[in-house]
CSV table of C-alpha atoms in Angstrom, one decimal:
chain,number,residue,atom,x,y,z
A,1,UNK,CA,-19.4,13.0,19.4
A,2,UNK,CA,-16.7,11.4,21.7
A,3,UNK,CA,-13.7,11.3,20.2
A,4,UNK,CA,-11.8,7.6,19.8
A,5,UNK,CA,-8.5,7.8,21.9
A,6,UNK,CA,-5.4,6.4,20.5
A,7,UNK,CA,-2.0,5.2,21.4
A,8,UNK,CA,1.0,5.7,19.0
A,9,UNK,CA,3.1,3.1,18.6
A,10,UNK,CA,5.5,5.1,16.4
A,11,UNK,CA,5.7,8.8,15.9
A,12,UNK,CA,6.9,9.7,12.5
A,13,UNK,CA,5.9,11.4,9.7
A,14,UNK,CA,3.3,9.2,8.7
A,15,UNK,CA,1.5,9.4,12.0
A,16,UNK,CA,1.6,12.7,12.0
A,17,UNK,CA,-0.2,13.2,8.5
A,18,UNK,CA,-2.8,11.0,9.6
A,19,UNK,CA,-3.9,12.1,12.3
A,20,UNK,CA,-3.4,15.7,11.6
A,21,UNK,CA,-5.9,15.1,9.0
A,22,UNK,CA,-8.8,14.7,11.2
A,23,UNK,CA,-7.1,15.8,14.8
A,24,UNK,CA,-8.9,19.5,14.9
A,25,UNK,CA,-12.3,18.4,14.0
A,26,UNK,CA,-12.1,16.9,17.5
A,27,UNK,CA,-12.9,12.9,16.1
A,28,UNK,CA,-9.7,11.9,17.6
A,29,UNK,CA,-7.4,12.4,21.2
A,30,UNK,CA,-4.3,10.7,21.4
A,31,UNK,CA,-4.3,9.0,24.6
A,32,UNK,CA,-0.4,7.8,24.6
A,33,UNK,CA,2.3,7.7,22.7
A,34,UNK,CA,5.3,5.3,22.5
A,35,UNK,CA,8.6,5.6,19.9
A,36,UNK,CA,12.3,4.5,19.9
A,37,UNK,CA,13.9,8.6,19.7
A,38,UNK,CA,12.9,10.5,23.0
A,39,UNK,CA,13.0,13.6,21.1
A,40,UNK,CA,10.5,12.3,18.6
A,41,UNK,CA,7.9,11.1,21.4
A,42,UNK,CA,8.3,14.5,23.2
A,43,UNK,CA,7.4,16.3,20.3
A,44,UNK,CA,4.3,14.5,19.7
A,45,UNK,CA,3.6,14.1,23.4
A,46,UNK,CA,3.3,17.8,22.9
A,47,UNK,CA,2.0,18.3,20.1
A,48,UNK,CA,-1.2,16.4,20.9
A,49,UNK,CA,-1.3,17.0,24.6
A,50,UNK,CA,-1.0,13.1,25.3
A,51,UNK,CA,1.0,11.3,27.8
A,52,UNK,CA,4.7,9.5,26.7
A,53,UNK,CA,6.3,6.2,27.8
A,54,UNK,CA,9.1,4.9,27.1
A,55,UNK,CA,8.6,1.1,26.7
A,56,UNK,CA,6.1,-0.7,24.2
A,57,UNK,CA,4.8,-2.6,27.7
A,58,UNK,CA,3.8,1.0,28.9
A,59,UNK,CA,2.0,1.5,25.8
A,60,UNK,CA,0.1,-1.3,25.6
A,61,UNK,CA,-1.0,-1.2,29.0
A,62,UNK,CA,-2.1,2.6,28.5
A,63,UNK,CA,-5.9,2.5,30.5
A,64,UNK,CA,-7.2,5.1,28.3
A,65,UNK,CA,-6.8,3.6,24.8
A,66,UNK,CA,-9.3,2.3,22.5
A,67,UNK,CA,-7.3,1.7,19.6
A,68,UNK,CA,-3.6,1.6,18.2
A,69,UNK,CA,-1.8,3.4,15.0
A,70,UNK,CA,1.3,1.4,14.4
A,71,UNK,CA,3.6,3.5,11.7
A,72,UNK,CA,7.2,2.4,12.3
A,73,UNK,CA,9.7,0.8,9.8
A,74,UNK,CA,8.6,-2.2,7.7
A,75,UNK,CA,10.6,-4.7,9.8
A,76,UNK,CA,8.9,-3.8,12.7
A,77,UNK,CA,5.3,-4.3,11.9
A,78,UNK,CA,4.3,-7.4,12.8
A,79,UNK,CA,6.1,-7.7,15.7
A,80,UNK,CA,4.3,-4.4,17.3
A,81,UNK,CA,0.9,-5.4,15.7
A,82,UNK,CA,1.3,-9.4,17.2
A,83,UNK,CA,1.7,-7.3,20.8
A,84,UNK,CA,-0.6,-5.0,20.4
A,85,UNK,CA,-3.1,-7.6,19.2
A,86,UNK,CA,-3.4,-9.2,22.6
A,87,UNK,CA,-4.7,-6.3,23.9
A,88,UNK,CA,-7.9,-7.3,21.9
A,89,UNK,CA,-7.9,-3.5,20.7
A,90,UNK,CA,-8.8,-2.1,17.2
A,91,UNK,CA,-5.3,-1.7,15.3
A,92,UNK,CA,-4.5,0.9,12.4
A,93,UNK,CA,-1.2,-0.7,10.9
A,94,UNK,CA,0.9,0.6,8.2
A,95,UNK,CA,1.9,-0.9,5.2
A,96,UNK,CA,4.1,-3.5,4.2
A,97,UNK,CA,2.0,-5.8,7.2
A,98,UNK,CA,5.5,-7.9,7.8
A,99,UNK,CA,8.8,-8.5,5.8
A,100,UNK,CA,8.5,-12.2,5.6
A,101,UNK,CA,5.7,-14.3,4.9
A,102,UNK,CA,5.8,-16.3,7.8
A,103,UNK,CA,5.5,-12.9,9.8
A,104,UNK,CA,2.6,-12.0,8.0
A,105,UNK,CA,0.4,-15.4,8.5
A,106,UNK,CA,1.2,-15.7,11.8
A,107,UNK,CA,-0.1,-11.8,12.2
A,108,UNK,CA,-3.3,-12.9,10.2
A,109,UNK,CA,-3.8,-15.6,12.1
A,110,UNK,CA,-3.4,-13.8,15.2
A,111,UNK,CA,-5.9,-11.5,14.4
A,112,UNK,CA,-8.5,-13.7,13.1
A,113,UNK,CA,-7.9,-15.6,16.7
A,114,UNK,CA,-8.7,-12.5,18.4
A,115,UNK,CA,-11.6,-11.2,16.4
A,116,UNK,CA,-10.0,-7.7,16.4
A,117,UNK,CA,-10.4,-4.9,13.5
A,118,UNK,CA,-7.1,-4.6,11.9
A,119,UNK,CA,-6.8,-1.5,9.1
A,120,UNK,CA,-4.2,-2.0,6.7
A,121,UNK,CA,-2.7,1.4,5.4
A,122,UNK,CA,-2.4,0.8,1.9
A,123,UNK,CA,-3.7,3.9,0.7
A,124,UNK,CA,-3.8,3.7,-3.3
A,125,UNK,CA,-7.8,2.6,-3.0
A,126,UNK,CA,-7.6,6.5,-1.4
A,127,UNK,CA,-6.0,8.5,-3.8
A,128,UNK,CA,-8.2,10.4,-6.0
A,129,UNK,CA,-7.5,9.3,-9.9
A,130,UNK,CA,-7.4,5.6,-8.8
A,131,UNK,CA,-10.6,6.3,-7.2
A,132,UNK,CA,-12.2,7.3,-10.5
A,133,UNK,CA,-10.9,4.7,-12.3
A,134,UNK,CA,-12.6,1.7,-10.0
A,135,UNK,CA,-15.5,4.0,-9.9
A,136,UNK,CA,-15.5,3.7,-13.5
A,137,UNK,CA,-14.8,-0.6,-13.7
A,138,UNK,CA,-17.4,-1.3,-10.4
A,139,UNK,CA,-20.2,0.9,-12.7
A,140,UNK,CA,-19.8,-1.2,-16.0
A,141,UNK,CA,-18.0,1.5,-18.1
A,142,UNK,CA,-15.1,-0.9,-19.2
A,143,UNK,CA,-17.1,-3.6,-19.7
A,144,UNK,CA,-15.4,-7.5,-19.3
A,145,UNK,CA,-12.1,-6.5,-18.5
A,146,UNK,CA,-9.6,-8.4,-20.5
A,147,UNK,CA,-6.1,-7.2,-19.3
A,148,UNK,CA,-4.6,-4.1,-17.1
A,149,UNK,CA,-1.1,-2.5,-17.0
A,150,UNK,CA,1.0,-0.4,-15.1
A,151,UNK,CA,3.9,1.5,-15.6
A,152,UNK,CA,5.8,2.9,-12.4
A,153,UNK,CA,9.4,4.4,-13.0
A,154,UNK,CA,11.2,5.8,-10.1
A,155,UNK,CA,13.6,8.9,-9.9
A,156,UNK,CA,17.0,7.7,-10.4
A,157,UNK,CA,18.4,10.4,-8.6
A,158,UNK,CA,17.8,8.2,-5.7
A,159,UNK,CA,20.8,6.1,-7.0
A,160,UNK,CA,23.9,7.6,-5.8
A,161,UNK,CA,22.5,7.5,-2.0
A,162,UNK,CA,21.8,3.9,-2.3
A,163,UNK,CA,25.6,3.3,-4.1
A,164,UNK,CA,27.5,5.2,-1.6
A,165,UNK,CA,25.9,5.1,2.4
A,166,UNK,CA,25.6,2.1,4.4
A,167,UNK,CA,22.6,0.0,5.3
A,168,UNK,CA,21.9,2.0,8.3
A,169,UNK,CA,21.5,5.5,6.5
A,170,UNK,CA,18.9,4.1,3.0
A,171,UNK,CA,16.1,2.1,3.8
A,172,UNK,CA,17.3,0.1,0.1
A,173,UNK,CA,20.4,-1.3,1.6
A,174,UNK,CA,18.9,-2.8,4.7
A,175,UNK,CA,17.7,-6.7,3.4
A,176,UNK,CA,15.2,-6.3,6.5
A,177,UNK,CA,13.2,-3.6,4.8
A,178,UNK,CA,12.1,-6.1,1.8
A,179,UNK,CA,13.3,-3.5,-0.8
A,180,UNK,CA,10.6,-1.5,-2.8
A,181,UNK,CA,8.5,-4.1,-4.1
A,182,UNK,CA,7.1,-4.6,-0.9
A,183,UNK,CA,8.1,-1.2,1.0
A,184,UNK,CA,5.7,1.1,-1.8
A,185,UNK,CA,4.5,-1.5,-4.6
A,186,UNK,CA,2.3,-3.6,-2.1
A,187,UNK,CA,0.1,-0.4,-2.6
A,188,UNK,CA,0.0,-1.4,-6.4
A,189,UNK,CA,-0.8,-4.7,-5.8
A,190,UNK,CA,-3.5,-4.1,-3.6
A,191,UNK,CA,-5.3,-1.6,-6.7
A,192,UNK,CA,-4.6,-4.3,-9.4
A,193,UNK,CA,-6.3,-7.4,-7.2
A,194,UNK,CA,-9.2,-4.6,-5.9
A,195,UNK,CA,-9.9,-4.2,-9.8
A,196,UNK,CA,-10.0,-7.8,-10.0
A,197,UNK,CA,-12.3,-8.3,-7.4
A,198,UNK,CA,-15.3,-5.4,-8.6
A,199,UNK,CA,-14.6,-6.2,-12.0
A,200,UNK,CA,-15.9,-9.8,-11.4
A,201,UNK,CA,-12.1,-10.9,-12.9
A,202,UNK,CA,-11.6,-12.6,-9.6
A,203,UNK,CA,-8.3,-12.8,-7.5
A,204,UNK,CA,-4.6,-12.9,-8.7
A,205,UNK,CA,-3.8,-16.6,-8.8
A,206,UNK,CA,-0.6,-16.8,-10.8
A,207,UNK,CA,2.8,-14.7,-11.4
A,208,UNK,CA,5.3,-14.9,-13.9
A,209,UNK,CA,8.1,-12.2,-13.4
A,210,UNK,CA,11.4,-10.8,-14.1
A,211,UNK,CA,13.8,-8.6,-12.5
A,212,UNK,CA,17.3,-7.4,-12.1
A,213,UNK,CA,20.1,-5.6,-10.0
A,214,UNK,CA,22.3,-4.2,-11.8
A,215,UNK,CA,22.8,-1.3,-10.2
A,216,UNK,CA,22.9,-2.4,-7.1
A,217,UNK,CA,23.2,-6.3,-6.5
A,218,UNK,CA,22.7,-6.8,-3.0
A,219,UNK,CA,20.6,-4.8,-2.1
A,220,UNK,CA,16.9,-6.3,-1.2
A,221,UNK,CA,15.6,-3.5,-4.1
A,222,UNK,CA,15.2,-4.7,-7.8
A,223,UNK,CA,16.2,-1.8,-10.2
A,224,UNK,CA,13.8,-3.4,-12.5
A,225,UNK,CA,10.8,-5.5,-12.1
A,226,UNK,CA,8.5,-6.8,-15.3
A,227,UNK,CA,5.5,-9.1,-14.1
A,228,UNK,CA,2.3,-10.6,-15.8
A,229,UNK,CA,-0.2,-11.8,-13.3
A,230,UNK,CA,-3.4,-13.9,-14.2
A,231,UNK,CA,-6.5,-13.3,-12.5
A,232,UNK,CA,-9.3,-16.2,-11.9
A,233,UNK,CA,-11.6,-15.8,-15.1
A,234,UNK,CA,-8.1,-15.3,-17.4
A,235,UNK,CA,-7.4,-11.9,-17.3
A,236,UNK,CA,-4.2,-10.5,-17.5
A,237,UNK,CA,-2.3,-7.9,-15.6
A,238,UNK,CA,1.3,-6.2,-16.6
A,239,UNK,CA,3.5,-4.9,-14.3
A,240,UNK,CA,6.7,-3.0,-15.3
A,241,UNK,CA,8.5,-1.6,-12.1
A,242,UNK,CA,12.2,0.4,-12.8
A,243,UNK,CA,14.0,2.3,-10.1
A,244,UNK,CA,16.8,3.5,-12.6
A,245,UNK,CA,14.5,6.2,-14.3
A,246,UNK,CA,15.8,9.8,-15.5
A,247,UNK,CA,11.9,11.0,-14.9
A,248,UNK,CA,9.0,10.1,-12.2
A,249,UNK,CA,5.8,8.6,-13.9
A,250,UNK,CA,3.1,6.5,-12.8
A,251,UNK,CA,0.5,5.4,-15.2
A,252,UNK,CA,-1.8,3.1,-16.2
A,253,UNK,CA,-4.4,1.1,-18.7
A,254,UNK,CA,-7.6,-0.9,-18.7
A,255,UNK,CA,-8.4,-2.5,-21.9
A,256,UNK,CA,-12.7,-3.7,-21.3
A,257,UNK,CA,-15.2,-5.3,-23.9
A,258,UNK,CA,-16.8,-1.9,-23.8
A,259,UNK,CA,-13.9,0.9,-23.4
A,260,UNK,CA,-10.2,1.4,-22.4
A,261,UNK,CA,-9.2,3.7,-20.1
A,262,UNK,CA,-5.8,5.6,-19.6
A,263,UNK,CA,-5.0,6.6,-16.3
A,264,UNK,CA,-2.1,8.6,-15.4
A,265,UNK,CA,-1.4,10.1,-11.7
A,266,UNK,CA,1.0,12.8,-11.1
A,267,UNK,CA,0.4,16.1,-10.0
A,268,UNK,CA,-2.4,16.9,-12.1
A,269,UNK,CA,-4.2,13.8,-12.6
A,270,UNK,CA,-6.3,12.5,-15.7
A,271,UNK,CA,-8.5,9.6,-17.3
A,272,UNK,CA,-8.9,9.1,-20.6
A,273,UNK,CA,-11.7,7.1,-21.9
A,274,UNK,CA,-11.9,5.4,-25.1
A,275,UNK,CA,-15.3,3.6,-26.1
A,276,UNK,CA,-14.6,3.7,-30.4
A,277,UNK,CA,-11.8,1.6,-31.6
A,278,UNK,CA,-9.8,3.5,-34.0
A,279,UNK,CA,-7.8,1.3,-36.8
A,280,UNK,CA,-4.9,3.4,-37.1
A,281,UNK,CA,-3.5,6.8,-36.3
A,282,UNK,CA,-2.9,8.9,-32.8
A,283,UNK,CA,-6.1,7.6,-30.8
A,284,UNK,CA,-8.6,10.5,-29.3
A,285,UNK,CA,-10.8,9.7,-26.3
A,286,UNK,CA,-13.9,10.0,-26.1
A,287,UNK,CA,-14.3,10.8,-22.5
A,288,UNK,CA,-11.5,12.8,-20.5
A,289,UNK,CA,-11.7,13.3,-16.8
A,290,UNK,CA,-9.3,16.0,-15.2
A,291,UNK,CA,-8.1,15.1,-11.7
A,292,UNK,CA,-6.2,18.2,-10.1
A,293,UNK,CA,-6.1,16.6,-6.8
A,294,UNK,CA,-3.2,14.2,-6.7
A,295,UNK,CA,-3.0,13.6,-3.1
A,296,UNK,CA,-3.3,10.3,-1.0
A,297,UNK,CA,-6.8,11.1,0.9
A,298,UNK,CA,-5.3,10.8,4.5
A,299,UNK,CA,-8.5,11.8,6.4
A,300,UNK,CA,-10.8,9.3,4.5
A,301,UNK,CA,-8.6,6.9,6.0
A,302,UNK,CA,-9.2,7.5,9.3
A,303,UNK,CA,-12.8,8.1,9.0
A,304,UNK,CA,-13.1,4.5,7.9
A,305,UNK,CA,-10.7,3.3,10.8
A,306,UNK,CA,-12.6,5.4,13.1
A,307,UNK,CA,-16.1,3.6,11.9
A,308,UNK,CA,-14.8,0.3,11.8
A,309,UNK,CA,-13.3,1.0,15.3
A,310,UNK,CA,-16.5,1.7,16.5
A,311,UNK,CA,-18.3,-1.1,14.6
A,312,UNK,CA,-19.8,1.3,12.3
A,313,UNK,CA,-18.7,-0.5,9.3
A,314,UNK,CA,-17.0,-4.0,7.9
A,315,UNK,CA,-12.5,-3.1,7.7
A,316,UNK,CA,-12.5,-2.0,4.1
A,317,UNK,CA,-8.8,-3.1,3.9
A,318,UNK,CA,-8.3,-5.9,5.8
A,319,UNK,CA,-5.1,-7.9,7.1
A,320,UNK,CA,-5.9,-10.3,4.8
A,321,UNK,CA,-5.9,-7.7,2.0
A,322,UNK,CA,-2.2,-6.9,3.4
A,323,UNK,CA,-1.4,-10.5,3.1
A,324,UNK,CA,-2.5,-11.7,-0.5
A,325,UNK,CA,-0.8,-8.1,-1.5
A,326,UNK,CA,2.3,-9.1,0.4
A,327,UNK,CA,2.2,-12.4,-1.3
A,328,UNK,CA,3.0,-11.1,-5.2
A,329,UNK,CA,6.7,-9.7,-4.5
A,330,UNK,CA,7.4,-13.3,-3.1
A,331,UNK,CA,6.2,-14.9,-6.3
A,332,UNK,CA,7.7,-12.4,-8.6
A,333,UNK,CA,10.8,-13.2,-6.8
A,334,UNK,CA,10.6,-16.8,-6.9
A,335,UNK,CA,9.4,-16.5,-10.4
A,336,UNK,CA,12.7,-14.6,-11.4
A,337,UNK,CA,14.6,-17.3,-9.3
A,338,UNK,CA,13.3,-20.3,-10.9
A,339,UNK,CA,11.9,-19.2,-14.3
A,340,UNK,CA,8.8,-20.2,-14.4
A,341,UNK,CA,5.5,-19.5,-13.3
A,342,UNK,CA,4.1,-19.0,-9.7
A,343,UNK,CA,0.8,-19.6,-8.4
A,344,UNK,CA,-0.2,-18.1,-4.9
A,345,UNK,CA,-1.6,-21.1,-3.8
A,346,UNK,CA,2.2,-22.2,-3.7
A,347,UNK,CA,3.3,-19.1,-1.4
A,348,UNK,CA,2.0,-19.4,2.2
């Protein structure tokens, strides 16, 4: 099988994890690569036995290239993907898809104008446990669901860097970056309006949030976030967000006409599922599923961005997908700003 050439338009550590996760099984070549730190480009230039430049113009005239990875900082995205998009080329492009909303319909827009295939990394739809879990709601096991929640705390540890270094050295204190609710929670948001849509819920259409910055008021980052979000048919979703945590957890609950499920990822994994309602007392499930394998699944990624570069298959995560997740952090924010509740519709 030929292997599908692509031109880096960034060469971090993301890029490197996914294409290191198909590289040696000979699916891709890297045909050119392009970033800001010489040293970084040589390296990969090296690494993958590919050609450097050192302008984005140079890259995106490359003559070899069938598609583009874009992996840089969040600020940068839809500037590179807007360029990259005139080359009428497949794109791979890492989450957040833009910073600001007017970035990321323009992008959309761009793309839909050129009737390109544009990949969106976020990656939760990959990671084993959630996985399971939509397995589980897309084959009837929860039944009508009625409301989901998730509960994401984040190390504080993380605290002192943001107090004491500048902009330039944390991602938190730059206002470009767009803080955390869209730098890693667009992932969440993504899983909660996928379970939406296989559940037969329907899309997210309203927000009503909460948050605060206590810790560190101007920064773009929320130390705490609390969000309900109401999906088409009246379902609920709960969102509690804190970035001022003494521990790491990440967990989550599905409450169905038929069962509730319990899902918590960390490094060992597990689903519990209840189907009996219990009136009182510490609740035992019915159903547990270990899930040792806590990792994001990199190389299913890019076997999906390699089919849909090829036209093997519809974009499973689309630019739009990036969009409507990109959307929620606006209206929790303009929720929290104006106290009341947001409906997408409103943010465009």
């Amino acid at each position: 099988m030929k292997p599908i050439k692509i031109g880096l338009y960034g060469c971090g550590a993301r890029t490197h994890a996914l294409l290191d996760s198909v590289y040696s099984d000979n699916l891709i070549a890297v045909s050119c690569c392009y970033d800001t730190d010489e040293g970084r480009r040589g390296e990969t230039a090296k690494k993958y036995g590919c050609g450097m430049v050192a302008t984005e113009e140079a890259l995106l005239k490359s003559p070899d290239t069938d598609a583009f990875l874009i992996s840089l900082p969040p600020k940068y995205h839809a500037a590179a993907a807007m360029k990259v998009a005139e080359t009428g080329k497949p794109i791979f492009l890492e989450k957040p898809i833009a910073t600001t909303l007017e970035d990321a319909g323009n992008l959309v827009r761009k793309i839909a104008e050129k009737k390109i295939i544009c990949h969106v990394g976020l990656a939760y739809r990959y990671i084993t446990v959630f996985k399971e879990v939509l397995k589980l709601v897309e084959n009837g096991v929860v039944g009508k669901v009625l409301d989901v929640f998730y509960h994401w705390v984040a190390w504080a540890g993380a605290l002192p860097m943001v107090i004491n270094e500048t902009k330039e050295q944390n991602w938190r204190g730059d206002p470009q970056t767009g803080g955390q609710l869209l730098y890693h929670c667009c992932h969440l948001f993504d899983l909660l309006r996928y379970i939406g849509k296989i559940s037969g819920s329907g899309d997210i259409i309203s927000v009503t949030g909460t948050s605060n910055h206590l810790i560190f008021p101007k920064s773009p980052s929320e130390n705490v976030v609390i969000s309900v979000m109401e999906y088409e048919n009246g379902a609920i979703a709960g969102f509690h967000f804190s970035e001022v945590s003494r521990q790491c957890d990440s967990f989550g609950r599905i409450e169905g006409t038929e069962s509730t499920i319990e899902f918590f990822w960390n490094d060992h994994s597990v689903i519990k599922i209840y189907e009996n309602a219990q009136r009182s007392g510490p609740r035992t499930p019915d159903r547990v599923i270990d899930i040792p394998d806590a990792g994001i699944r990199d190389r299913e990624i890019m076997l999906d961005f390699i089919k849909e570069a090829k036209g093997e298959q519809p974009v499973k995560v689309s630019v739009e997908d990036g969009y409507a997740a990109l959307k929620i952090p606006f209206a929790i924010r303009k929720s929290t700003e104006e106290g009341r509740k947001i409906y997408l519709k409103e943010i465009c």
